[in-house]
Coordinates of C-alpha atoms and ligand atoms in Angstrom, one line a residue:
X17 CA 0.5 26.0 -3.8
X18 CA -0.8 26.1 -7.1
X19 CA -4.2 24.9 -6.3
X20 CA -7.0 26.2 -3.8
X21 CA -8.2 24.1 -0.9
X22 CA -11.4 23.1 -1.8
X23 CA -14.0 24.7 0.9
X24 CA -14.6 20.8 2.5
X25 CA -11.5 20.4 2.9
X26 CA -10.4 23.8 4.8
X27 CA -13.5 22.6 7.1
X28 CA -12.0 19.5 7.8
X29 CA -8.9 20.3 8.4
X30 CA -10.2 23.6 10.6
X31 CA -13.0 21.6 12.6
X32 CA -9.6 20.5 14.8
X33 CA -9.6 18.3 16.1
X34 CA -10.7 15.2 14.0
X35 CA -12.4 12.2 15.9
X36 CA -12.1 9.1 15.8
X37 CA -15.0 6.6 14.7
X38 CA -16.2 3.7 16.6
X39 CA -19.7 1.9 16.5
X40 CA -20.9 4.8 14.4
X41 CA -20.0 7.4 16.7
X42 CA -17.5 10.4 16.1
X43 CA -16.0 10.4 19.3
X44 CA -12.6 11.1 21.1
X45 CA -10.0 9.4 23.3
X46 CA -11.1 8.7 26.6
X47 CA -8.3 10.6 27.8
X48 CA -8.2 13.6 25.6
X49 CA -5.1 12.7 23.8
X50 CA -4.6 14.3 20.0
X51 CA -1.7 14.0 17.6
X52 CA -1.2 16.6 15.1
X53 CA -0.6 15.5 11.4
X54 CA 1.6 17.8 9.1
X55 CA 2.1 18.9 5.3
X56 CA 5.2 17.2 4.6
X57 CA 5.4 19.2 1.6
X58 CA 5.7 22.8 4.0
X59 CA 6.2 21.2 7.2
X60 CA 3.4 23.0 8.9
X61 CA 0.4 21.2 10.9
X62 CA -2.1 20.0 9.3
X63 CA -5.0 19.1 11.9
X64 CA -5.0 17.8 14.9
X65 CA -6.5 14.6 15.4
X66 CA -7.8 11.8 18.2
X67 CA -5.2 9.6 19.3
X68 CA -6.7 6.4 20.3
X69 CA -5.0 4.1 22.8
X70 CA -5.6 0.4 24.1
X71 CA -9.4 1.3 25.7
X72 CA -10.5 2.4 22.1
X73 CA -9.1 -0.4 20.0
X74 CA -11.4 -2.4 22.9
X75 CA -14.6 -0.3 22.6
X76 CA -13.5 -0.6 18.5
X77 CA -13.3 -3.9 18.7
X78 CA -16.3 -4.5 20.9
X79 CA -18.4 -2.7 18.6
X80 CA -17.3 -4.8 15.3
X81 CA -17.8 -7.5 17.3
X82 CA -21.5 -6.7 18.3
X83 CA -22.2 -5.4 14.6
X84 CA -21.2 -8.7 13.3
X85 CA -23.5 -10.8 15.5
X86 CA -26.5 -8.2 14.5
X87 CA -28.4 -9.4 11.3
X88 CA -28.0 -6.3 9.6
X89 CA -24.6 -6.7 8.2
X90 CA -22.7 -10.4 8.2
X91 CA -26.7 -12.1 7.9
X92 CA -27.6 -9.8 5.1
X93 CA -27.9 -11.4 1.4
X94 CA -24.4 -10.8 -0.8
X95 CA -26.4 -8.5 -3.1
X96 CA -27.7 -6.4 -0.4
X97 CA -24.3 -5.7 1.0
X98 CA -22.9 -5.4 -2.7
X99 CA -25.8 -2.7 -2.9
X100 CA -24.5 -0.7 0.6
X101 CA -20.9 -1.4 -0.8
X102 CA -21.2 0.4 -4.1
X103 CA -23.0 3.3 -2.8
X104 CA -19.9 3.8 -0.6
X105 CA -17.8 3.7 -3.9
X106 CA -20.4 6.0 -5.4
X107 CA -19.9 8.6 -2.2
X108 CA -16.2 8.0 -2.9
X109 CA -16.4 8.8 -6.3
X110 CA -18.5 12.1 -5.3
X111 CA -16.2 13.4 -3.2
X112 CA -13.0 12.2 -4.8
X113 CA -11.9 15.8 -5.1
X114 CA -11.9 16.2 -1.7
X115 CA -10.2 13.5 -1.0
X116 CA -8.0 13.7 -3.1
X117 CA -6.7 17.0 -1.8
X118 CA -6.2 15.5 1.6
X119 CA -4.3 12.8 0.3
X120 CA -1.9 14.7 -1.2
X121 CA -1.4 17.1 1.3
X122 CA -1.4 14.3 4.1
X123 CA 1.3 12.5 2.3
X124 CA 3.1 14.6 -0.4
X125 CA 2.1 13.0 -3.2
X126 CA 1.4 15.2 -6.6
X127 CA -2.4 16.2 -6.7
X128 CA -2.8 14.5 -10.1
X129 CA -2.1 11.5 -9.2
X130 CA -4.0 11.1 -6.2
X131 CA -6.5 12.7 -8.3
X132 CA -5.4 9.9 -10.9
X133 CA -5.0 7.2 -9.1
X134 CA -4.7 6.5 -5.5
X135 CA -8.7 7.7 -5.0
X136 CA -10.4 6.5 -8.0
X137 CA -9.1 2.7 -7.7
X138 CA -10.0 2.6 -4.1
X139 CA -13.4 3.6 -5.2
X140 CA -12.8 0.6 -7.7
X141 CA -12.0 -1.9 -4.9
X142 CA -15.6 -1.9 -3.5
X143 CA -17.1 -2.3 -6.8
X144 CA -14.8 -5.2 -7.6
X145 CA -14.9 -6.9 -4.1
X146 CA -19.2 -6.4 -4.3
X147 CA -19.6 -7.6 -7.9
X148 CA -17.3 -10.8 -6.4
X149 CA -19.2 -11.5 -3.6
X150 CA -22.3 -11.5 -5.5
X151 CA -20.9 -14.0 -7.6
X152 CA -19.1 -16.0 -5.2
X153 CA -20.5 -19.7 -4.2
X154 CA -21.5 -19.5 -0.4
X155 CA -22.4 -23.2 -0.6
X156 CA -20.6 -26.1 -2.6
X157 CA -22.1 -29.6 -2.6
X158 CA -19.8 -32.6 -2.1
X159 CA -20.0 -35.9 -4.0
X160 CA -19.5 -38.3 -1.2
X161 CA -21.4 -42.4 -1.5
X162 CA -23.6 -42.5 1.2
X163 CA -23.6 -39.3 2.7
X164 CA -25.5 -36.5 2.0
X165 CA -22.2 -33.5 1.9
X166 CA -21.8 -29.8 1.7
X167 CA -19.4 -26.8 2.4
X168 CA -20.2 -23.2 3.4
X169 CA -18.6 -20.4 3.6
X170 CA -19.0 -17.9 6.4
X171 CA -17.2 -14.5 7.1
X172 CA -14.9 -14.8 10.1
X173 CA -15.8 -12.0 12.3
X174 CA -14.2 -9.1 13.5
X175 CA -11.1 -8.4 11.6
X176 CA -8.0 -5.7 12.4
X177 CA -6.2 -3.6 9.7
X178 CA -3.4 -1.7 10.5
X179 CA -2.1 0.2 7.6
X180 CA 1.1 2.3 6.6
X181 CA 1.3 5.9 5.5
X182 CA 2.4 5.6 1.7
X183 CA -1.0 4.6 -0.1
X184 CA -3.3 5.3 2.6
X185 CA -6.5 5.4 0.8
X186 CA -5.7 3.0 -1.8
X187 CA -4.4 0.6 0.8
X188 CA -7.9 1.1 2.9
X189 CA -9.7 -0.1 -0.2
X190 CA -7.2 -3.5 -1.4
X191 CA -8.0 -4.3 2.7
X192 CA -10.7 -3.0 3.5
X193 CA -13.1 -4.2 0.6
X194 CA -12.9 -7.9 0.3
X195 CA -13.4 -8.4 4.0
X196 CA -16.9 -6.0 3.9
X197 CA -17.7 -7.6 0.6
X198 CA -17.0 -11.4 2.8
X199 CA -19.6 -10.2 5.5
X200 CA -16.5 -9.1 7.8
X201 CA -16.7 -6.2 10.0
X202 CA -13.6 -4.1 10.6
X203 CA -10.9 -1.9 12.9
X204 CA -8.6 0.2 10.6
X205 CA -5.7 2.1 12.5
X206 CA -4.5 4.1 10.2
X207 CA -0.6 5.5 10.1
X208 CA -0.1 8.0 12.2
X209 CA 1.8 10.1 10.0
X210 CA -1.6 10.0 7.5
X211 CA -4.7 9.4 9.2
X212 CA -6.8 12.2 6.9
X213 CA -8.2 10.0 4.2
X214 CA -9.1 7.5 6.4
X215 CA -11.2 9.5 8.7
X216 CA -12.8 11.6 6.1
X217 CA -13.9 7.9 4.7
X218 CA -16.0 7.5 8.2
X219 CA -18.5 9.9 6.7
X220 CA -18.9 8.7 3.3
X221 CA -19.5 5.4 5.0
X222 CA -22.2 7.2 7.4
X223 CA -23.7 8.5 4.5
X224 CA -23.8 5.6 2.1
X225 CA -25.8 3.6 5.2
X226 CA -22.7 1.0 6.3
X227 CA -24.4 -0.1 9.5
X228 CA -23.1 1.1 12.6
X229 CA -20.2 -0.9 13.8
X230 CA -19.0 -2.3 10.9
X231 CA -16.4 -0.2 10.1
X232 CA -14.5 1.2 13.6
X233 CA -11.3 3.7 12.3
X234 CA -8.9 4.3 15.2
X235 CA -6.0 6.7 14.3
X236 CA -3.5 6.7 16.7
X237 CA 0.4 5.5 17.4
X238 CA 2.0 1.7 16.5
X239 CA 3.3 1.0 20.2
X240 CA -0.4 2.1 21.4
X241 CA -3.5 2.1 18.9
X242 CA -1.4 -0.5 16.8
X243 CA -0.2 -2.9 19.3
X244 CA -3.3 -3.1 20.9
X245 CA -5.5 -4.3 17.6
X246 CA -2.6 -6.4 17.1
X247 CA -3.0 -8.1 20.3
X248 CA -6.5 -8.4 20.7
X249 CA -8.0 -11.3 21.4
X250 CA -11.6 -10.2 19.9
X251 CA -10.1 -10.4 16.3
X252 CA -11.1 -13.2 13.6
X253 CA -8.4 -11.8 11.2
X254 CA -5.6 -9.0 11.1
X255 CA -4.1 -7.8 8.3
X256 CA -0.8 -5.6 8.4
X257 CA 1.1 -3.1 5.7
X258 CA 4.3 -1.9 6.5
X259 CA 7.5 -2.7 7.3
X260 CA 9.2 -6.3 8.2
X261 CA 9.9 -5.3 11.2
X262 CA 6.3 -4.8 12.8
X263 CA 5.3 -7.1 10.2
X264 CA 7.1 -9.9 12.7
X265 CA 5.3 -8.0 15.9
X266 CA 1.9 -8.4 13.8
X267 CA 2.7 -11.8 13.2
X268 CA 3.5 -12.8 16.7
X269 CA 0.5 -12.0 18.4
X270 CA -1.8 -13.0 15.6
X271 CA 0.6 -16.6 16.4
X272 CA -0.1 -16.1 20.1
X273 CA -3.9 -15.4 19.0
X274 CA -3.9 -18.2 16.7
X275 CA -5.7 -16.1 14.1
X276 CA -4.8 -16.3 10.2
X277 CA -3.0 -13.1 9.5
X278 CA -1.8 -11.4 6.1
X279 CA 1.4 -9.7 6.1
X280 CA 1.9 -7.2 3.3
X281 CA 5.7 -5.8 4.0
X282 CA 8.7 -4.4 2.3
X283 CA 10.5 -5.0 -1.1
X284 CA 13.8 -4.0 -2.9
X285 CA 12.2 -4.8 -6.6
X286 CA 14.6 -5.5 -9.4
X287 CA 14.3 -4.6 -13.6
X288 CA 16.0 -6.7 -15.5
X289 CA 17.0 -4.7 -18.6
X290 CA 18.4 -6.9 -22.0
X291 CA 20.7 -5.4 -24.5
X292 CA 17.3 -5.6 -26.8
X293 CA 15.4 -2.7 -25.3
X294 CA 14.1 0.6 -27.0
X295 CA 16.8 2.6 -24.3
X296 CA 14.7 5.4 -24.1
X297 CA 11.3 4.4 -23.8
X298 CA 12.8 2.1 -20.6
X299 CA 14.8 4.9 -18.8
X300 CA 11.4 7.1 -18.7
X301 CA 9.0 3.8 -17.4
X302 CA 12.0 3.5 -14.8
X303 CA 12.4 6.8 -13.9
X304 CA 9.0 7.4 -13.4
X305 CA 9.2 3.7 -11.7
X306 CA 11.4 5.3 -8.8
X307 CA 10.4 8.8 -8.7
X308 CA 6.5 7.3 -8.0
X309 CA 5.0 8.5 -4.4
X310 CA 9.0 9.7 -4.4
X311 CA 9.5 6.4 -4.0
X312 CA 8.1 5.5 -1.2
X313 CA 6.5 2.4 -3.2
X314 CA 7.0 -1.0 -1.8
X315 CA 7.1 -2.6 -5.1
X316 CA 9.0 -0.5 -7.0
X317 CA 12.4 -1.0 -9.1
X318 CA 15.0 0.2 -7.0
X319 CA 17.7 -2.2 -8.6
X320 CA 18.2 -1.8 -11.9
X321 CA 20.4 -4.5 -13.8
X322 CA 21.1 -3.4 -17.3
X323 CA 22.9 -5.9 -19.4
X324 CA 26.7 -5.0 -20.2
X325 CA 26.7 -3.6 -23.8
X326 CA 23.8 -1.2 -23.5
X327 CA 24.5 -0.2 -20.1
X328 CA 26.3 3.1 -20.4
X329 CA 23.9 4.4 -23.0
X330 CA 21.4 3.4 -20.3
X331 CA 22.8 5.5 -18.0
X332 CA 23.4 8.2 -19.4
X333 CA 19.6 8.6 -20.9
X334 CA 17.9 7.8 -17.2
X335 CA 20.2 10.3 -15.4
X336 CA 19.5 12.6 -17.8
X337 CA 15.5 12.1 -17.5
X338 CA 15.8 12.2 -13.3
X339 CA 17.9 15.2 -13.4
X340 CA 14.3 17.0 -15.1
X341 CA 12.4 15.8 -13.0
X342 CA 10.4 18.6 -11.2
X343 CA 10.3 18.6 -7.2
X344 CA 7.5 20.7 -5.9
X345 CA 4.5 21.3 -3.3
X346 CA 2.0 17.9 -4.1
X347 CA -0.5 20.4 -4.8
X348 CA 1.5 22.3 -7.4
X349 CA 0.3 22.2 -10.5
X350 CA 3.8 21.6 -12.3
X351 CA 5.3 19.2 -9.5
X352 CA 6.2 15.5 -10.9
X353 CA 7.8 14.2 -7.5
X354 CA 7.0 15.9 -4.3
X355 CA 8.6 15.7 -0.7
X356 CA 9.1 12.3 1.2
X357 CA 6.2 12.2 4.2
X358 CA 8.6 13.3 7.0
X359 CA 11.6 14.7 8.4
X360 CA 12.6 11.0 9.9
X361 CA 12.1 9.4 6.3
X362 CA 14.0 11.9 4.8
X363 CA 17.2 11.6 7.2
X364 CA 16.5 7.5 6.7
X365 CA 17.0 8.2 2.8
X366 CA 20.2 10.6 3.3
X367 CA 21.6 8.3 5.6
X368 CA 21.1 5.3 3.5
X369 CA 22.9 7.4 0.7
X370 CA 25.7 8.5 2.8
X371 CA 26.5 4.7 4.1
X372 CA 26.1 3.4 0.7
X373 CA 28.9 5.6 -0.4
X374 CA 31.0 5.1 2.6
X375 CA 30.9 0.8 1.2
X376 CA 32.2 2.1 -1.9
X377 CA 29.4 2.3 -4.2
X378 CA 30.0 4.9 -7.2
X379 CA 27.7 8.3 -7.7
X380 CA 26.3 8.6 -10.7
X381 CA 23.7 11.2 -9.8
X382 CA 24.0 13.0 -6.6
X383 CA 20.9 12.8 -4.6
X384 CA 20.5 14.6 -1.3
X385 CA 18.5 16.9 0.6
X386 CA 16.7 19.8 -1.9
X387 CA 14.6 23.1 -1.1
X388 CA 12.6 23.9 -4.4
X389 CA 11.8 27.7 -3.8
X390 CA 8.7 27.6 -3.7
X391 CA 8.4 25.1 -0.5
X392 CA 12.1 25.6 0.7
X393 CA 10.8 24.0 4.0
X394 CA 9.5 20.5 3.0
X395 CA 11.1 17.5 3.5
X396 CA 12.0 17.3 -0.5
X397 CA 15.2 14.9 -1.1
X398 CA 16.8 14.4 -5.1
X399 CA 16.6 11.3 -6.8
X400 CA 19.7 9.6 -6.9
X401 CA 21.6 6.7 -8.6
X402 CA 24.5 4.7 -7.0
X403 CA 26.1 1.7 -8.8
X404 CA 28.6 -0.7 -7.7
X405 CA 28.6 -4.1 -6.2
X406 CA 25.8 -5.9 -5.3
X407 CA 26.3 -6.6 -1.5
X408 CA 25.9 -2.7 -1.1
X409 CA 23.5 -2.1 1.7
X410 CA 22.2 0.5 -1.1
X411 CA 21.7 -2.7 -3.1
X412 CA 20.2 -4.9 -0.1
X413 CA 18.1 -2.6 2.2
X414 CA 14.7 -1.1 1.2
X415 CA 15.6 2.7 1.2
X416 CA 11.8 3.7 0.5
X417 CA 13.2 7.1 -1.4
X418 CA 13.5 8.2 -4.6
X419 CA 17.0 6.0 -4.9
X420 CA 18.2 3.2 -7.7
X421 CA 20.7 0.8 -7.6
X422 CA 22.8 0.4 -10.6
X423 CA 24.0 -3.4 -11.4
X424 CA 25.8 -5.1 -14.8
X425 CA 25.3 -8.0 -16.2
X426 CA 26.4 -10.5 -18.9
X427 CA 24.1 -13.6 -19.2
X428 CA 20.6 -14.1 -18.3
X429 CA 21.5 -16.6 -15.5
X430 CA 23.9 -14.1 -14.0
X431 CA 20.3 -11.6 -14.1
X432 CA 18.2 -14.1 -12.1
X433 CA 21.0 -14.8 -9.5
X434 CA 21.5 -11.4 -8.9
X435 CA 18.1 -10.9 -8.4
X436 CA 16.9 -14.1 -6.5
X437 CA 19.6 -12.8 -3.7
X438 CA 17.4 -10.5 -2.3
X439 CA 15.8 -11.7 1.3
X440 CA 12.9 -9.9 -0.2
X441 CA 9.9 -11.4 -2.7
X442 CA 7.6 -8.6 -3.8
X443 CA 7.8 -7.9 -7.3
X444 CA 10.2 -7.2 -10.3
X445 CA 10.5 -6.7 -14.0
X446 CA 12.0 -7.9 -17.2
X447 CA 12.8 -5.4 -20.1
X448 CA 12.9 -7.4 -23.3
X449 CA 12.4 -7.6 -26.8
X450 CA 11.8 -11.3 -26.9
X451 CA 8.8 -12.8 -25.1
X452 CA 10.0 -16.2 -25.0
X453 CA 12.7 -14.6 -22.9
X454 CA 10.4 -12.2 -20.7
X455 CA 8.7 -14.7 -19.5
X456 CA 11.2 -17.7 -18.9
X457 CA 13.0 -14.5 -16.9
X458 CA 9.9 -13.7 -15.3
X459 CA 8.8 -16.9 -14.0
X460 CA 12.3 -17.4 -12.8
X461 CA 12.4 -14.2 -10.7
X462 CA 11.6 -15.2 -6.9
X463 CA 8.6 -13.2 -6.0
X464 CA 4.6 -12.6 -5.8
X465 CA 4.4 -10.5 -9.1
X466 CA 6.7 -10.5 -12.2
X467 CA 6.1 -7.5 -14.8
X468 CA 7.3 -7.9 -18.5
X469 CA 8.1 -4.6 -20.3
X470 CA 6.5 -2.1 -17.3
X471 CA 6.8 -1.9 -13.5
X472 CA 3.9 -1.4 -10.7
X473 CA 1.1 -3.3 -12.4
X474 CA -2.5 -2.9 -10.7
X475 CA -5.8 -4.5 -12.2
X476 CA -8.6 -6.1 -10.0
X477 CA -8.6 -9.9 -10.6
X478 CA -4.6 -9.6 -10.8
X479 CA -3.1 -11.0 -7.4
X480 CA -0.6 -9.0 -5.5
X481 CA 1.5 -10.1 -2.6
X482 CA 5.0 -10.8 -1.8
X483 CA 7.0 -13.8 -0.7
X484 CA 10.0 -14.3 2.1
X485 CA 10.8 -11.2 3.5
X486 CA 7.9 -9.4 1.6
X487 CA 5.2 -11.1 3.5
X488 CA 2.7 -14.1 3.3
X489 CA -1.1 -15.0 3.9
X490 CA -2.6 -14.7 0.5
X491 CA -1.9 -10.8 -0.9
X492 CA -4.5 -8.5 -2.0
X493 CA -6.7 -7.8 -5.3
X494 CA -7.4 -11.4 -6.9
X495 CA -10.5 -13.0 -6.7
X496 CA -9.0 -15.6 -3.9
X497 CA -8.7 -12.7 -1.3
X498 CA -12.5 -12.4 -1.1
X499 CA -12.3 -16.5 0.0
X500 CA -9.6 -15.6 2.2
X501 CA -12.3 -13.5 4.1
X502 CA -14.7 -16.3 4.2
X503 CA -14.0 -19.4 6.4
X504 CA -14.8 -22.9 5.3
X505 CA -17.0 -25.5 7.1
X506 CA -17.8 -28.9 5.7
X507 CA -21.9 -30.1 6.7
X508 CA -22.6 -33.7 6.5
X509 CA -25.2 -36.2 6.9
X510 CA -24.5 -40.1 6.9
X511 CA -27.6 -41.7 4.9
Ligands
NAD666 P1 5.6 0.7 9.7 O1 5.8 -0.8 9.8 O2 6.5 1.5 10.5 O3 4.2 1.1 10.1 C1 3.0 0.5 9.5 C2 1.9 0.6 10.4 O4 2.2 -0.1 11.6 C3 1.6 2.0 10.9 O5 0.2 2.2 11.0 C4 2.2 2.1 12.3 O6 1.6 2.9 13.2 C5 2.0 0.6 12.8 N1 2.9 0.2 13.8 C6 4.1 0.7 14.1 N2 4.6 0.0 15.2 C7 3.7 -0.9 15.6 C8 3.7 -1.9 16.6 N3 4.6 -2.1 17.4 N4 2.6 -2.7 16.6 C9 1.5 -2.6 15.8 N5 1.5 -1.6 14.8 C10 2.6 -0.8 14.7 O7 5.7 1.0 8.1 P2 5.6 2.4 7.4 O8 6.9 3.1 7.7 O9 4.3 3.1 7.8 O10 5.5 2.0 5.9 C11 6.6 1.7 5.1 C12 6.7 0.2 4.9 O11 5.5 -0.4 4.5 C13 7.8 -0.2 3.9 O12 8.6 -1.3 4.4 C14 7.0 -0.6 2.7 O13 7.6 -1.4 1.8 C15 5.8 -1.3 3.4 N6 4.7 -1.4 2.4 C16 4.3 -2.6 1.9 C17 3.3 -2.7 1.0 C18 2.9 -4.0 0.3 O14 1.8 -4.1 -0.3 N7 3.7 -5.1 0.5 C19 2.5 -1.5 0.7 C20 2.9 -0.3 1.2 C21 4.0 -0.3 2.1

């Protein structure tokens, strides 16, 4: 490693094992459980850290529950919460470095762009999400004859978060945010492979005076920590990242709860590349597109159609731009891609290579398993490109690696029903010279987002969700998820 641990951080990784954080207290399992977390990027242990279980999701929950009926958070004025909230973005900011560091050793990911990225624009989520709320309508009169007519809007309650191990931090700000911003209070249970960020955040809430209660983080496993928030009956609201599969568990019991729910789940993006296109300039966006968090990005473009006539020059250029890029430690100065976030995703990216192949689907750069010198035991895999026929499993499945699919096409219609095959509805892209084009394509693509000329667009007031198999209940980061977070309730008076 390139880069020295930062004093904090060997503290908080030292100070073993980490606690968990409920009503304001840093406290433990009932029954002593831990969980260690490891460097994916060396394979070694991390820290060790509180694994909670069904009796502290309750005591979690109990405690939201209790802060929300105090005055001091859900009855405070908008501004005064926006006030707390961006005093947690400024402690944030202040110890981004820190954070930043445990980011990318938790999950992989290069320093730089934790650094970047992932900790800065969760920072920006709590100032975007306060600024809303202090601008939001709580009260909207309705023009009814003879009858004297309002609405309000309220925060729910208590609401449960259960998020996945690929954006931790930034994820804990999309979700996280809007509901405080609302009035909410809140039970986070982080992944369990990732659970740093998110317990480092308990302080910086501490410290910036979120009263106690309103935030409750309880790391532990999905079949115990995570089925037990997403059971519970004491919930207003859940909201769940991750795959389709728990996605349907989530959205059972929040059925069986009869709560509203917001599923944020897989994706198997598409670019759509015309014959128009500056070649090169595309192949690096793409390339970087898939090599991104080592592509372990939901909504990233990991089937490429490139129209017939350019498509070998295509190819050639992007295989030539993966084969440079650099794999390395995440806190390696020089490292562009670093190691997928564990030994089971790694052998779920090999294998998804190796059946791919068995279907028939052509090589065109050899992926596979890798062991850069300098972290030969890190869970480091190649990127790789397969092409071939669309009902590839390579084609069909999220992989959730640094893998693209490889797809030709003629006509523009041919493009959209290539793409629109997908089960999945999160987001995809259209490479293009002419805009009447881009956006006729883009509007045509089935999904929650459609990118013209780039891939993985993020702003605050942009909405971001998926569609079919991608999820549903309203995404994340547009000025409607703050109303998501607020119920509505109509007051009238007959005159
Ligand atoms: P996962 O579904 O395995 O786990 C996600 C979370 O659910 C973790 O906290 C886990 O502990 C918990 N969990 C597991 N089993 C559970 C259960 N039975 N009950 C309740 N909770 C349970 O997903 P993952 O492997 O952590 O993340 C990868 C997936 O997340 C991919 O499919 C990816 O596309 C998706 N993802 C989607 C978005 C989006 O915005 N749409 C963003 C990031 C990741």
């Amino acid at each position: 490693m390139s880069t020295k641990l930062l004093p904090e951080v060997k503290t908080f990784l030292t100070a073993a094992p980490r606690p968990m954080y409920i009503g304001g207290q840093f406290v433990f399992a009932a029954d002593g459980q831990t969980f260690d977390t490891h460097d994916p990027g060396t394979g070694e242990t991390l820290a060790s850290v509180a694994a909670g279980g069904a009796a502290e999701i309750d005591a979690a929950v109990a405690a939201a529950q209790k802060a929300f009926r105090g005055p001091q958070w859900s009855g405070l004025p908008a501004n005064d919460r926006a006030v707390i909230l961006h005093r947690l973005a400024d402690q944030i900011q202040k110890h981004a470095a820190v954070l930043a560091q445990l980011e990318s050793l938790d999950v992989g990911k290069p320093l730089a762009q934790a650094a970047g990225f992932d900790i800065p624009e969760a920072s920006r989520a709590f100032r975007y999400f306060a600024d809303l709320s202090v601008h939001t309508r709580r009260r909207e009169p309705i023009a009814l004859a003879g009858m004297d007519a309002y609405t309000v809007r309220a925060p729910y309650g208590a609401c449960g978060f259960i998020l996945p191990w690929n954006f931790p931090f930034l994820l804990l700000g999309w979700n996280l945010a809007p509901a405080l911003a609302a009035g909410n209070t809140v039970v986070l249970k982080p992944a369990e492979d990732t659970p740093l960020s998110s317990l480092y955040f308990c302080q910086l809430a501490q410290e910036a005076g979120v009263p106690d209660g309103v935030i409750n983080v309880v790391p532990g496993f999905g079949r115990t920590a995570g089925a037990a928030l997403a059971k519970h009956s004491g919930l207003s609201r859940i909201a769940f990242t991750g795959s389709p599969e728990v996605g349907r568990l989530v959205g059972e019991a929040s059925g069986r709860n009869l709560i509203p729910c917001k599923l944020e789940l897989g994706g198997k993006g598409a670019a759509v590349v015309f014959d128009d296109v500056d070649i090169g300039k595309t192949a690096d966006q793409l390339a970087a597109a898939v090599t991104l968090n080592c592509g372990q990005v939901c909504c990233t473009a990991t089937r490429w159609l490139v129209q017939e006539r350019i498509y070998d020059r295509f190819v050639d250029t992007v295989r030539d731009r993966l084969k440079q890029i650099h794999l390395g430690h995440g806190l390696d100065a020089s490292t562009e891609m670093g190691p997928v976030v564990s030994e089971k995703q790694r052998q779920r990216v090999l294998g998804y290579l190796d059946q791919g192949v068995k279907q028939g689907a052509t090589v065109v750069l050899e992926g596979g398993a890798a062991a850069p010198p300098q972290s030969p035991r890190g869970y480091f895999v190649k990127p790789a490109l397969l092409a071939g026929a669309p009902d590839n499993v390579c084609a069909r499945e999220e992989i959730f690696g640094p893998v693209a699919y490889l797809l030709k096409f003629k006509t523009e219609n041919q493009a959209v029903e290539l793409v629109n095959h997908s089960r999945y509805g999160l987001a995809n892209s259209v490479w293009t010279a002419d805009l009447a084009r881009a956006n006729r394509v883009a509007e045509a693509l089935v999904a929650g987002n459609s990118w013209i000329n780039a891939h993985n667009v993020f702003a605050y007031g942009l909405p971001y969700g998926g569609t079919n198999l991608s999820g549903f209940g309203g995404g994340v980061n547009g000025p409607q998820t703050l109303l998501d977070y607020l119920r509505e309730q109509s007051v009238a008076r007959p005159m």
